[in-house]
JSON list of C-alpha atoms in Angstrom, two decimals:
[
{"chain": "L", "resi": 1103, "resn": "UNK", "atom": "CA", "xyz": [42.62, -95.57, -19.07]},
{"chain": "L", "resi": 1104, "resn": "UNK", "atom": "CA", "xyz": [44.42, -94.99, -22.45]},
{"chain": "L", "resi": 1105, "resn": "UNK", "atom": "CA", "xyz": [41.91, -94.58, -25.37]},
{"chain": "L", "resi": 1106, "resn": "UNK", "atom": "CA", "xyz": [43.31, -94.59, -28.72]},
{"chain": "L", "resi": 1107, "resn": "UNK", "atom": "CA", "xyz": [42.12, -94.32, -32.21]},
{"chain": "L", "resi": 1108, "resn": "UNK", "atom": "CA", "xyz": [43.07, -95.97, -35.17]},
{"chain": "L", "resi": 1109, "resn": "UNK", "atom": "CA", "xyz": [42.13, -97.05, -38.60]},
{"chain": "L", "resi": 1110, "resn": "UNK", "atom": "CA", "xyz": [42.15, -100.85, -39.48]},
{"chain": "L", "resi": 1111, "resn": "UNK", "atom": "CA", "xyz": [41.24, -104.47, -38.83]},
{"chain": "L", "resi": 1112, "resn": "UNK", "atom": "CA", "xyz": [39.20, -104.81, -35.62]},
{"chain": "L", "resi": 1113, "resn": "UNK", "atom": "CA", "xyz": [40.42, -108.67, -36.35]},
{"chain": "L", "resi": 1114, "resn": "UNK", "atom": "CA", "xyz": [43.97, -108.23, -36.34]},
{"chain": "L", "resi": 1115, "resn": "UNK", "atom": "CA", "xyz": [44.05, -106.40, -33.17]},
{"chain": "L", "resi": 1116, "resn": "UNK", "atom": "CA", "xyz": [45.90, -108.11, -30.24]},
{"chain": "L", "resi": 1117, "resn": "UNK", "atom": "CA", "xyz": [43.97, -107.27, -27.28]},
{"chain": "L", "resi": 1118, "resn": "UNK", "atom": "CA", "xyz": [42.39, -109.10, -24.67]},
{"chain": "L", "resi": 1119, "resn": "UNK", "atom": "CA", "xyz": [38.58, -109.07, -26.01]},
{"chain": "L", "resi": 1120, "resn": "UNK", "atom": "CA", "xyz": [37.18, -107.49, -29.27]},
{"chain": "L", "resi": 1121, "resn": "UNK", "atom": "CA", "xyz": [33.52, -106.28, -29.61]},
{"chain": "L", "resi": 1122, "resn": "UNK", "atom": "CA", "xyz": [31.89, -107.60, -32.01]},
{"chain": "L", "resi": 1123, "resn": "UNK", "atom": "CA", "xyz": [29.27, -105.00, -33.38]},
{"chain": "L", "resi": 1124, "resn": "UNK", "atom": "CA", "xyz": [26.53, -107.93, -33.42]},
{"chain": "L", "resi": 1125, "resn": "UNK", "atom": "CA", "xyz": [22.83, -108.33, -34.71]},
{"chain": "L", "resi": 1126, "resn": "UNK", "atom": "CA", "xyz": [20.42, -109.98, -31.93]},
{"chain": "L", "resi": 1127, "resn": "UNK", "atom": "CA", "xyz": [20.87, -113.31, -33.78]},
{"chain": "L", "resi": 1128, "resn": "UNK", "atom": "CA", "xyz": [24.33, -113.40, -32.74]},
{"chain": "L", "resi": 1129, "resn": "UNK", "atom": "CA", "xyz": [24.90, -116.12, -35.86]},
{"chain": "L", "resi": 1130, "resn": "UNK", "atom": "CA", "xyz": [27.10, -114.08, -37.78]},
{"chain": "L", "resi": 1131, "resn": "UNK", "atom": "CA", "xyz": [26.48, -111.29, -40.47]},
{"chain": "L", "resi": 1132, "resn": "UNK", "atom": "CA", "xyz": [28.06, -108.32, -42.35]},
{"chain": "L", "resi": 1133, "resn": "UNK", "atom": "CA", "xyz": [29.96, -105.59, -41.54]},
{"chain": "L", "resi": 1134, "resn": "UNK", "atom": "CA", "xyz": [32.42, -106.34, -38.17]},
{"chain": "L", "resi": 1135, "resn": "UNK", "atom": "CA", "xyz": [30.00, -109.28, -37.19]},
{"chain": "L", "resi": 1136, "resn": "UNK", "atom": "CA", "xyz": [30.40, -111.44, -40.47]},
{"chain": "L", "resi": 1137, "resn": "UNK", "atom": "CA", "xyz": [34.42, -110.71, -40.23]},
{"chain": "L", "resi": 1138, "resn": "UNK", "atom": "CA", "xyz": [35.13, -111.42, -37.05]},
{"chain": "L", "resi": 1139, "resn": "UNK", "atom": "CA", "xyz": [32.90, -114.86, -36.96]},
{"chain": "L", "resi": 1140, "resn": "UNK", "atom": "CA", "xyz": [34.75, -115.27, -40.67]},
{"chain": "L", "resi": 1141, "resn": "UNK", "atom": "CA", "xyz": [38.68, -114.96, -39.22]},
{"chain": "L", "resi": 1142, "resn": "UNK", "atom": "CA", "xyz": [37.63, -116.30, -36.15]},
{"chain": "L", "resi": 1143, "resn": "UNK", "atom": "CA", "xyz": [35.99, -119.56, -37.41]},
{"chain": "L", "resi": 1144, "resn": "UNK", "atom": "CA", "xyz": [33.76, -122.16, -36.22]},
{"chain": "L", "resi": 1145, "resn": "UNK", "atom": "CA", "xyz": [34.28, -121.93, -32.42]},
{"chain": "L", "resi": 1146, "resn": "UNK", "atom": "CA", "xyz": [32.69, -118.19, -31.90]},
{"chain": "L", "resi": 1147, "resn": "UNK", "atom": "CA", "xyz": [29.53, -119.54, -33.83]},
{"chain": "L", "resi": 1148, "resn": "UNK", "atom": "CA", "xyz": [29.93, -122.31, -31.68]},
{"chain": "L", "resi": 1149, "resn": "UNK", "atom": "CA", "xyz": [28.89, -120.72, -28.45]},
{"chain": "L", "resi": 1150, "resn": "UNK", "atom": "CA", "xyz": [26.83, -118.35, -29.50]},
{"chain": "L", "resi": 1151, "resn": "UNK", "atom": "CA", "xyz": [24.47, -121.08, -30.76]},
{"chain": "L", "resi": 1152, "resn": "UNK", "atom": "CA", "xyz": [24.79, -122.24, -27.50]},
{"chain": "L", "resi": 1153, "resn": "UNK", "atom": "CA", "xyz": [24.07, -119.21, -25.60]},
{"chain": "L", "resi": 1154, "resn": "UNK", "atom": "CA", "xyz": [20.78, -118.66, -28.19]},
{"chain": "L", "resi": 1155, "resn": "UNK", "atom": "CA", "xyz": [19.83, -121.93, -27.36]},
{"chain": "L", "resi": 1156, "resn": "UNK", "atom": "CA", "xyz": [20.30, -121.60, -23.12]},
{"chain": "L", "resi": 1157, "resn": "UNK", "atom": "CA", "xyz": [20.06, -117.96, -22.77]},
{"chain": "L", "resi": 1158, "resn": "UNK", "atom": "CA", "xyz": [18.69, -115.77, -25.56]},
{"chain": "L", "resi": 1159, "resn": "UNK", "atom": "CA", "xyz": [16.10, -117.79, -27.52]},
{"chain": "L", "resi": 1160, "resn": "UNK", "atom": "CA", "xyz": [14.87, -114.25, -28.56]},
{"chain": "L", "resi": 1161, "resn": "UNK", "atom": "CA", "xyz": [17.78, -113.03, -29.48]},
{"chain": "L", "resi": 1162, "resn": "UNK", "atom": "CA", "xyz": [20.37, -110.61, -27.21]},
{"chain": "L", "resi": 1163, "resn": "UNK", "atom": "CA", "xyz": [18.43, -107.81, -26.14]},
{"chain": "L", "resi": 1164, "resn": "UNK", "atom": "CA", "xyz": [19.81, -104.12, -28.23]},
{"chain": "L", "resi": 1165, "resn": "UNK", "atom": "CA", "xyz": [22.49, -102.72, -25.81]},
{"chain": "L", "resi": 1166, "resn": "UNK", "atom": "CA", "xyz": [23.09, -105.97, -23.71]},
{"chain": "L", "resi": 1167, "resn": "UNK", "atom": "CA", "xyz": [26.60, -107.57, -24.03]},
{"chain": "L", "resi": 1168, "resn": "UNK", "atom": "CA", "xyz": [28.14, -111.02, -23.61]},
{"chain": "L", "resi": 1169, "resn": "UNK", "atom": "CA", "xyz": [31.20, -113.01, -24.18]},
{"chain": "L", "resi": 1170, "resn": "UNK", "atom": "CA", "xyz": [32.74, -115.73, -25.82]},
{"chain": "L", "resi": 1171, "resn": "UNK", "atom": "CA", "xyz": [35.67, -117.42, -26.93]},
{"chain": "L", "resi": 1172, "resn": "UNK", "atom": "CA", "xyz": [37.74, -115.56, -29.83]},
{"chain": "L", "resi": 1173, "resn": "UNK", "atom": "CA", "xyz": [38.25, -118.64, -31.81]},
{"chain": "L", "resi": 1174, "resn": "UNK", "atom": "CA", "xyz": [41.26, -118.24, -34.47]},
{"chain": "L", "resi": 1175, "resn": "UNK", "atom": "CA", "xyz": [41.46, -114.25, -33.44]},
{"chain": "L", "resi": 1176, "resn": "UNK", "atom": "CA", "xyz": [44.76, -112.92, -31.40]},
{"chain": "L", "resi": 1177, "resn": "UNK", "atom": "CA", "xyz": [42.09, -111.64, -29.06]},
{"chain": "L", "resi": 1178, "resn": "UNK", "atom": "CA", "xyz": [40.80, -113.96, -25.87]},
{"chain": "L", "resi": 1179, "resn": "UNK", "atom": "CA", "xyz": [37.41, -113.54, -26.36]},
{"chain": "L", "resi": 1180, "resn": "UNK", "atom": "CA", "xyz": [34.95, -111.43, -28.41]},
{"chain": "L", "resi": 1181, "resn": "UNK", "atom": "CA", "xyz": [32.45, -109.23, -26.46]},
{"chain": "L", "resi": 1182, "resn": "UNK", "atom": "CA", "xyz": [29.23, -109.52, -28.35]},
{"chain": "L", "resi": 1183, "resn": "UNK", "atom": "CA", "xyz": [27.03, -106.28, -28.18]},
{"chain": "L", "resi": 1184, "resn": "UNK", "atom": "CA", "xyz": [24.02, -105.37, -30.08]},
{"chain": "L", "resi": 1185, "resn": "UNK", "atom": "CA", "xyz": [23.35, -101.51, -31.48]},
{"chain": "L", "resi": 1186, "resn": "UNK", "atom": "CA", "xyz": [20.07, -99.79, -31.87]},
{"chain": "L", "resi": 1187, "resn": "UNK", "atom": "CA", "xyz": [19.02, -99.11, -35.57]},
{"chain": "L", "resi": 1188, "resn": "UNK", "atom": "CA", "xyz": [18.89, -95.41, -36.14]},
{"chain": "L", "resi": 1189, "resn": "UNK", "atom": "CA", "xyz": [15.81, -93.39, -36.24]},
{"chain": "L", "resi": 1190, "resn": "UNK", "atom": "CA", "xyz": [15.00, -89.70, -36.72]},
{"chain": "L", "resi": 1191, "resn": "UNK", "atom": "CA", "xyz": [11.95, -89.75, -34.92]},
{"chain": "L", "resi": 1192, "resn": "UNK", "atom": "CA", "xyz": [13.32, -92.00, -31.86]},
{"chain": "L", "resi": 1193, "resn": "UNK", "atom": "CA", "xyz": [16.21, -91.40, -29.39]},
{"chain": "L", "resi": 1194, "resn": "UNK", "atom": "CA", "xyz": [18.28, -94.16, -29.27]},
{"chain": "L", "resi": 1195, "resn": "UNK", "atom": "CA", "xyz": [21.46, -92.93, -27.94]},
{"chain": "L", "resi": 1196, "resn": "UNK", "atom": "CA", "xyz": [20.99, -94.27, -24.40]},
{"chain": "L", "resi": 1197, "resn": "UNK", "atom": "CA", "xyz": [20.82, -97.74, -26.00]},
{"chain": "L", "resi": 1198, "resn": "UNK", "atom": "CA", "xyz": [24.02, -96.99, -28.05]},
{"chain": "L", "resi": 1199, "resn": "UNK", "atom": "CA", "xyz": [25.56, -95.83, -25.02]},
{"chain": "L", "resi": 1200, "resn": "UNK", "atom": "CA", "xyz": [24.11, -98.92, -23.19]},
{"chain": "L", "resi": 1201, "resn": "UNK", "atom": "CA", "xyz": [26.64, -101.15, -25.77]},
{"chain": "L", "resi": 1202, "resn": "UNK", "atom": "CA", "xyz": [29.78, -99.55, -24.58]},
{"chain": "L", "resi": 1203, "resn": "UNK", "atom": "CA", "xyz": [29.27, -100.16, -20.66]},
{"chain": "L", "resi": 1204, "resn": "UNK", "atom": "CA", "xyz": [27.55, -103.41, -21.13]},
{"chain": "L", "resi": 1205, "resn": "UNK", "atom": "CA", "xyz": [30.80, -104.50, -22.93]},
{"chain": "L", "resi": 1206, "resn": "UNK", "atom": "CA", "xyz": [33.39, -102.74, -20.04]},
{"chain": "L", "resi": 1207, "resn": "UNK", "atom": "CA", "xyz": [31.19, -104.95, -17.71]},
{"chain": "L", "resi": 1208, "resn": "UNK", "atom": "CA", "xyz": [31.60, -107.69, -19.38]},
{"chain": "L", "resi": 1209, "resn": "UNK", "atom": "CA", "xyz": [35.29, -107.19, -19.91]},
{"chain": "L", "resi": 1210, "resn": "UNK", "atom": "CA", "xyz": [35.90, -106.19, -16.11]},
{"chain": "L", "resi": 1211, "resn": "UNK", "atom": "CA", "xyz": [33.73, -109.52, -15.59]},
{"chain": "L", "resi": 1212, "resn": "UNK", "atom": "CA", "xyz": [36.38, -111.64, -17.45]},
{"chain": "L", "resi": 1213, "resn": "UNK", "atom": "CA", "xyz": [39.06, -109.35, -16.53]},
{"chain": "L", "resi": 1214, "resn": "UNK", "atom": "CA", "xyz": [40.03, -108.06, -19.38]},
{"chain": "L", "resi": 1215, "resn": "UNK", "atom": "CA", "xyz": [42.67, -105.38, -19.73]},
{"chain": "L", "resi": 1216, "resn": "UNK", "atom": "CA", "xyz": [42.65, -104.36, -23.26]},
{"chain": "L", "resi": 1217, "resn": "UNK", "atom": "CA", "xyz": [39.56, -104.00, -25.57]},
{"chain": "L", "resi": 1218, "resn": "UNK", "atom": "CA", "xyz": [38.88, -103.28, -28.77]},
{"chain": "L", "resi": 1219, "resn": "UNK", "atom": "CA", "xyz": [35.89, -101.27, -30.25]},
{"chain": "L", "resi": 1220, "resn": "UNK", "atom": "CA", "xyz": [34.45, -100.44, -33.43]},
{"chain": "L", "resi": 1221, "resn": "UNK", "atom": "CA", "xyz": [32.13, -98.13, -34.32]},
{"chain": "L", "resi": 1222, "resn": "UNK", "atom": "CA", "xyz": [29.21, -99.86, -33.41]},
{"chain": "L", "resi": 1223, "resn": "UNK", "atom": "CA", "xyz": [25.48, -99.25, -35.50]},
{"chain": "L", "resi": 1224, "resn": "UNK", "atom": "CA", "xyz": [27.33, -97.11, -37.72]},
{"chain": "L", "resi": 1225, "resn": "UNK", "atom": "CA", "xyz": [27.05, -99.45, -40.43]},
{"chain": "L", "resi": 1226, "resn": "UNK", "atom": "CA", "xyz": [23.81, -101.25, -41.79]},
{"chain": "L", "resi": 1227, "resn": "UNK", "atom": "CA", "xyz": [22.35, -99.85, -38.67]},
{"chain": "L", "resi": 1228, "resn": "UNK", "atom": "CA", "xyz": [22.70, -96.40, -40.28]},
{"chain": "L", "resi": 1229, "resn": "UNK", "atom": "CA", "xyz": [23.36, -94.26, -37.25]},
{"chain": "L", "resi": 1230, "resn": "UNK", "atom": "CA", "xyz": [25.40, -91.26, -37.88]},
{"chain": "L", "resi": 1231, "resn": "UNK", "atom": "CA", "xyz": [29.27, -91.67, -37.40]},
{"chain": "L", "resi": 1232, "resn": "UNK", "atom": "CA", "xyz": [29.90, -87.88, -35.67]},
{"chain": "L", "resi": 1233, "resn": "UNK", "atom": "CA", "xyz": [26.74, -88.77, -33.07]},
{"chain": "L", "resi": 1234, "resn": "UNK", "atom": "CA", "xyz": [28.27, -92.21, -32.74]},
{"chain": "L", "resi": 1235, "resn": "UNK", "atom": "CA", "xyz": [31.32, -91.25, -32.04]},
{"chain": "L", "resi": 1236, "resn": "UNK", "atom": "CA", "xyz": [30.44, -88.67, -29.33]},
{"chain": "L", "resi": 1237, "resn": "UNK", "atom": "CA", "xyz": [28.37, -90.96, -27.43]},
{"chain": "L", "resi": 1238, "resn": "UNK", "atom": "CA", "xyz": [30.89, -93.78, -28.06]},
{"chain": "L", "resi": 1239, "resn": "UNK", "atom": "CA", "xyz": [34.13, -91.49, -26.73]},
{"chain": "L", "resi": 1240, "resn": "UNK", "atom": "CA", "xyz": [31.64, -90.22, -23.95]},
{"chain": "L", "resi": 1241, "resn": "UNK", "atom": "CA", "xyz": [30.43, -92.69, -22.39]},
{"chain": "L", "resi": 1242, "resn": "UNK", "atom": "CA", "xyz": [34.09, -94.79, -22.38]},
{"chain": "L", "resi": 1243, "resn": "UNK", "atom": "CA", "xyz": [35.35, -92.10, -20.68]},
{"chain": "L", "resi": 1244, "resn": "UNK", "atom": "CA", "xyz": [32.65, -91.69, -18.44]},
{"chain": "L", "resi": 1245, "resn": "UNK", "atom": "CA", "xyz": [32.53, -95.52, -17.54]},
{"chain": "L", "resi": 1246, "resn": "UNK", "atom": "CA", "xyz": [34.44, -97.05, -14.12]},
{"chain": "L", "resi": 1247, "resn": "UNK", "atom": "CA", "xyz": [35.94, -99.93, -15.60]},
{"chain": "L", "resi": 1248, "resn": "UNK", "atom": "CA", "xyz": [39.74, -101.69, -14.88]},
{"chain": "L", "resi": 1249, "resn": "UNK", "atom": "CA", "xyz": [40.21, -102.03, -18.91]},
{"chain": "L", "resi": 1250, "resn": "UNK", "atom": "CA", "xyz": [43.58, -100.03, -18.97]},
{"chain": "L", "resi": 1251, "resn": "UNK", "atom": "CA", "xyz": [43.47, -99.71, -23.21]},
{"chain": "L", "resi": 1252, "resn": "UNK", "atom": "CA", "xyz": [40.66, -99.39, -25.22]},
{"chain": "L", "resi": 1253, "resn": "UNK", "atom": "CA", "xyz": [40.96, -99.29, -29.19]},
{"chain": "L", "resi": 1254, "resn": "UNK", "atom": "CA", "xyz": [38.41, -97.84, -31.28]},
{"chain": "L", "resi": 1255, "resn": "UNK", "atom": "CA", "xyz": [39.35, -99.76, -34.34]},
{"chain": "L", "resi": 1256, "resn": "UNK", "atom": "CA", "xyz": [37.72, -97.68, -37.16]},
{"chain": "L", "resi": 1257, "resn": "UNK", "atom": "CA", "xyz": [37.29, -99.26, -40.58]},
{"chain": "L", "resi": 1258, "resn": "UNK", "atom": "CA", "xyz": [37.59, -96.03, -42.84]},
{"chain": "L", "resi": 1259, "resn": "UNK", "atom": "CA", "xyz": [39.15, -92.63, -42.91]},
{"chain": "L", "resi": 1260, "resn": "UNK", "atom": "CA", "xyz": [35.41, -91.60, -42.44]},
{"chain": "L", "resi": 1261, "resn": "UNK", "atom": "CA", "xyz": [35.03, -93.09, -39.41]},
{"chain": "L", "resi": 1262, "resn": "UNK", "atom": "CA", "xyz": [38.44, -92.47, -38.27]},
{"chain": "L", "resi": 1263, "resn": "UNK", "atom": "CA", "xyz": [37.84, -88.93, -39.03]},
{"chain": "L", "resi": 1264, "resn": "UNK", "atom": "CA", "xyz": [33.96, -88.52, -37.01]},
{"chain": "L", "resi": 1265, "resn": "UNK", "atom": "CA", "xyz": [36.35, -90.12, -33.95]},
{"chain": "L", "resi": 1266, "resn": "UNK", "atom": "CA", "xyz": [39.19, -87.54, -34.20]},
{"chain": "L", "resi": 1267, "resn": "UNK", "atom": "CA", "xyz": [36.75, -84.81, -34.26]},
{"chain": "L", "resi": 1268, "resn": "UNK", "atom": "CA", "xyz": [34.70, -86.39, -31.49]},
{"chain": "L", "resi": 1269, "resn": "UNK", "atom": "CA", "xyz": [37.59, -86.39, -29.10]},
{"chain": "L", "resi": 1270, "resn": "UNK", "atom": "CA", "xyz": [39.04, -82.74, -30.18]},
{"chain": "L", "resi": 1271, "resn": "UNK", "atom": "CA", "xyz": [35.25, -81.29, -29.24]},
{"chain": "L", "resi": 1272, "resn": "UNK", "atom": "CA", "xyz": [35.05, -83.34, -26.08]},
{"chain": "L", "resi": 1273, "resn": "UNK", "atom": "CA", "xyz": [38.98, -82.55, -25.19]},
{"chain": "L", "resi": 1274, "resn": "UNK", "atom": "CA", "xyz": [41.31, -84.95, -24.71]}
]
């Protein structure tokens, strides 16, 4: 598998599925949620409606994963994923770690051979970008999956930055 890293538009990317950095809701939002069900339009909301209606009346579960279509995107589908909120007082890293191999599943599921990831709960779900980025860069590697290329698509130099240093501690 070929991980890079780079900063810019998770929406722009041309892979096979992006993950979408959802809240349990799956309706849309901020952050990577509200843009990718903004560029993607009406068709992503679409189905998840219809999978909150059929499968998830309480909402997707915090480090589950699921797919739809990608709408208007260059992607095939979006890969909808939802992070833990971070705490000091609780470990929640198994659940962020739970968001990356729930969404290689799901990718190997639809077959998949390119993905791309932001930095999921890094943003209104406050957890910090140089843990994040371990566990995200860990547990990829650590994953059996077919996806060939993954993408972490980082929004800032900040995030690109916790990434870079992620991967030169945990050696290329």
């Amino acid at each position: 598998m070929r991980i890079s890293l780079l900063r810019g538009d998770i929406t722009e990317q041309q892979v096979d599925a992006v993950v979408n950095a959802a809240n349990s809701g799956l309706l849309g939002g901020g952050g990577v949620d509200g843009a990718i069900h903004r560029r993607g339009g009406p068709a992503i909301l679409a189905e998840c409606e219809l999978l909150r209606t059929r499968d998830y009346p309480d909402g997707l579960p915090t480090g589950q994963a699921v797919p739809t279509t990608a709408g208007e995107l260059p992607a095939r589908w979006v890969i909808h994923t939802v992070g833990p909120t971070y705490a000091q007082s609780a470990d929640r890293s198994a659940q962020l770690a739970d968001c990356y191999r729930s969404s290689l599943r799901v990718a190997d599921e639809l077959g998949a051979g390119s993905v791309a990831f932001p930095a999921i709960s890094t943003g209104i779900y406050r957890y910090p970008l140089d843990e994040a980025a371990r566990i995200a860069l860990r547990t990829v590697r650590e994953t059996p999956t077919d996806v060939a290329d993954v993408r972490f698509v980082l929004f800032d130099d900040a995030a690109l930055s916790a990434f870079e240093a992620a991967r030169d501690e945990l050696g290329s």
